[in-house]
Amino acid sequence: MSDPRHMKRAITLARRGEGKVEPNPMVGCVLVRDGKVLGEGWHRVFGGPHAEIEALRAAAKAGPDVRGCDAYVSLEPCCHHGKTPPCTEALIDAGVARVLVGVADPFAQVAGRGIAALRDAGVQVEVGIEHEAASDLIAPFARRVTAGRPWVIAKWAQPLDGRIATATGQSRWISNDASRRQVHQLRARVDAVMVGVGTVIADDPQLTARDVRRLRVARRVVVDPSLRIPLDATLLRSLDAGHGGGPVMIATAQDAIDAHAATVSRLQARCCRCAGGRRRACLISSRCWRICRAVTMRRTCWSRAVRNC
């Protein structure tokens, strides 16, 4: 009989890897025998040991034999050779008797094959323990591997009447210290922060994570079809000053690049690079050019519980 408390613990452990394991999913593992926890682990950093390996190592260090134990894993164990060997083999070799899985892995190289490999080796497998919470945990990862699209977090503040400014455009802060801190915590763990050029002109934001522990440095993206961004904008000046605010990407149109050659030259002088096709292009800081291309192809923005676009 399964105990959902151990799966909840595995999910809690998994979240410790948030902002460090991407583009991998967050995963946690708890090894249990007769209600006693033998070892715990979570995927700590991209490229590092997976949660199952961490839990087995923790149990070995503590001393108890894990043969015949149950393994609660928030995500189906991998069965392929990637940056690390298959976790299914490690669990089988360790003599784990039963594996309880929160949710099957949507990644094409796994997708049920890990469960099948365990069962073929005589390991009992149960799937769907705390399924909703386990699914929420990997939602950004699942979005990327199934649809090839990033996980998007939409952020705004508004009063009960739904307005964010007066008819003349006047506004004032309606958020508070706690909500603003939460925004900075979000910025500190995503790959990119994106705004429209209207926000840059009206608010002149820095788009940085401040007064929180930064798990990664987000690139700052401005959607600016007509290339109207002020050259004295704070986020551009931060590049000049080298304050470490993260690279800046300006998404614009090819027509705008052709029509504003002087602006383009001045942006390029700030270590920006122009790239794109016939209809649209980007001005991308050369310091992050390779990173941005990789992120566009394979990384996601991560969120705990938001509606995705």
Short mmCIF file of C-alpha atoms in Angstrom, two decimals, residues 67-208:
data_model
loop_
_atom_site.label_atom_id
_atom_site.label_comp_id
_atom_site.label_asym_id
_atom_site.label_seq_id
_atom_site.Cartn_x
_atom_site.Cartn_y
_atom_site.Cartn_z
CA ARG A 67 17.16 -4.13 -0.83
CA GLY A 68 13.44 -4.75 -0.75
CA CYS A 69 12.57 -1.11 -0.08
CA ASP A 70 10.09 1.17 -1.83
CA ALA A 71 11.23 4.15 -3.92
CA TYR A 72 8.88 7.13 -4.18
CA VAL A 73 9.90 9.12 -7.25
CA SER A 74 8.04 12.22 -8.42
CA LEU A 75 8.84 11.47 -12.09
CA GLU A 76 9.26 8.20 -13.98
CA PRO A 77 12.91 7.06 -13.71
CA CYS A 78 14.95 7.57 -16.87
CA CYS A 79 16.01 4.53 -18.89
CA HIS A 80 18.44 6.09 -21.37
CA HIS A 81 22.04 7.24 -21.34
CA GLY A 82 22.20 11.04 -21.33
CA LYS A 83 24.54 13.10 -19.17
CA THR A 84 24.11 10.34 -16.57
CA PRO A 85 23.44 6.57 -16.75
CA PRO A 86 19.86 5.22 -16.55
CA CYS A 87 18.25 5.49 -13.13
CA THR A 88 16.23 2.34 -13.82
CA GLU A 89 19.43 0.30 -13.83
CA ALA A 90 20.57 1.83 -10.54
CA LEU A 91 17.25 1.02 -8.86
CA ILE A 92 17.26 -2.54 -10.21
CA ASP A 93 20.89 -3.13 -9.18
CA ALA A 94 20.16 -1.77 -5.69
CA GLY A 95 17.40 -4.34 -5.23
CA VAL A 96 14.51 -1.90 -4.85
CA ALA A 97 11.32 -3.96 -4.69
CA ARG A 98 8.74 -1.36 -5.60
CA VAL A 99 8.82 2.00 -7.36
CA LEU A 100 5.97 4.44 -6.86
CA VAL A 101 5.85 7.11 -9.55
CA GLY A 102 4.10 10.47 -9.37
CA VAL A 103 3.76 10.98 -13.12
CA ALA A 104 5.05 9.32 -16.29
CA ASP A 105 7.85 11.14 -18.13
CA PRO A 106 6.59 12.88 -21.30
CA PHE A 107 10.11 12.99 -22.76
CA ALA A 108 10.12 10.86 -25.93
CA GLN A 109 13.22 8.90 -24.91
CA VAL A 110 11.48 7.73 -21.74
CA ALA A 111 7.67 7.97 -22.12
CA GLY A 112 6.80 4.76 -20.28
CA ARG A 113 9.97 2.88 -21.17
CA GLY A 114 11.40 3.43 -17.69
CA ILE A 115 8.31 1.90 -16.11
CA ALA A 116 8.44 -1.01 -18.56
CA ALA A 117 12.14 -1.64 -17.84
CA LEU A 118 11.47 -1.82 -14.11
CA ARG A 119 8.55 -4.20 -14.53
CA ASP A 120 10.55 -6.40 -16.90
CA ALA A 121 13.16 -6.72 -14.14
CA GLY A 122 10.52 -7.85 -11.64
CA VAL A 123 10.14 -4.52 -9.85
CA GLN A 124 6.59 -3.59 -8.88
CA VAL A 125 5.56 -0.20 -10.22
CA GLU A 126 2.63 2.02 -9.26
CA VAL A 127 1.94 5.20 -11.21
CA GLY A 128 -0.15 8.23 -10.30
CA ILE A 129 0.66 8.80 -6.61
CA GLU A 130 -0.09 12.51 -6.00
CA HIS A 131 -0.48 12.80 -9.77
CA GLU A 132 -1.77 16.38 -9.87
CA ALA A 133 1.03 17.80 -7.73
CA ALA A 134 3.65 15.78 -9.61
CA SER A 135 2.25 16.98 -12.94
CA ASP A 136 2.32 20.61 -11.79
CA LEU A 137 5.95 20.14 -10.77
CA ILE A 138 7.05 19.24 -14.30
CA ALA A 139 4.55 21.39 -16.23
CA PRO A 140 7.18 23.71 -17.77
CA PHE A 141 9.36 20.74 -18.76
CA ALA A 142 6.35 18.92 -20.22
CA ARG A 143 5.42 22.02 -22.20
CA ARG A 144 8.86 22.14 -23.77
CA VAL A 145 9.24 18.45 -24.66
CA THR A 146 5.69 17.95 -25.92
CA ALA A 147 4.97 21.25 -27.69
CA GLY A 148 8.42 22.78 -28.17
CA ARG A 149 7.26 25.99 -26.52
CA PRO A 150 8.43 27.90 -23.43
CA TRP A 151 6.54 28.18 -20.17
CA VAL A 152 5.33 31.77 -19.87
CA ILE A 153 4.55 33.62 -16.65
CA ALA A 154 2.22 36.61 -17.09
CA LYS A 155 2.63 39.22 -14.35
CA TRP A 156 0.56 42.31 -13.64
CA ALA A 157 -1.15 44.13 -10.77
CA GLN A 158 -4.64 45.60 -10.89
CA PRO A 159 -7.33 46.81 -8.45
CA LEU A 160 -10.78 45.24 -8.17
CA ASP A 161 -12.17 47.37 -10.99
CA GLY A 162 -9.67 45.81 -13.39
CA ARG A 163 -8.02 49.10 -14.35
CA ILE A 164 -4.27 49.65 -14.25
CA ALA A 165 -4.24 53.40 -15.07
CA THR A 166 -6.55 56.36 -15.66
CA ALA A 167 -7.80 57.33 -19.11
CA THR A 168 -4.89 59.78 -19.37
CA GLY A 169 -2.36 57.09 -18.54
CA GLN A 170 -1.66 58.21 -14.99
CA SER A 171 -1.02 55.42 -12.52
CA ARG A 172 0.59 54.64 -9.19
CA TRP A 173 1.89 51.52 -7.50
CA ILE A 174 -0.92 49.30 -6.29
CA SER A 175 1.37 46.41 -5.38
CA ASN A 176 3.21 46.09 -2.07
CA ASP A 177 6.61 45.04 -0.77
CA ALA A 178 5.63 41.37 -0.52
CA SER A 179 4.29 41.15 -4.09
CA ARG A 180 7.27 43.05 -5.50
CA ARG A 181 9.64 40.70 -3.72
CA GLN A 182 7.81 37.77 -5.28
CA VAL A 183 8.34 39.36 -8.71
CA HIS A 184 12.06 39.65 -8.05
CA GLN A 185 12.16 36.02 -6.92
CA LEU A 186 10.54 35.05 -10.23
CA ARG A 187 13.08 37.10 -12.18
CA ALA A 188 15.87 35.40 -10.25
CA ARG A 189 15.01 31.93 -11.60
CA VAL A 190 13.74 32.41 -15.17
CA ASP A 191 15.66 32.58 -18.43
CA ALA A 192 14.14 35.82 -19.69
CA VAL A 193 12.04 38.81 -18.64
CA MET A 194 10.04 40.35 -21.51
CA VAL A 195 8.22 43.67 -21.85
CA GLY A 196 6.92 45.82 -24.68
CA VAL A 197 8.70 49.00 -25.67
CA GLY A 198 5.77 51.00 -24.29
CA THR A 199 6.68 49.83 -20.81
CA VAL A 200 10.30 50.83 -21.35
CA ILE A 201 9.25 54.31 -22.50
CA ALA A 202 6.67 54.83 -19.74
CA ASP A 203 8.39 53.20 -16.76
CA ASP A 204 12.09 52.96 -17.70
CA PRO A 205 12.49 49.65 -15.79
CA GLN A 206 15.72 47.87 -14.97
CA LEU A 207 14.16 44.40 -15.39
CA THR A 208 16.65 42.92 -12.94
#
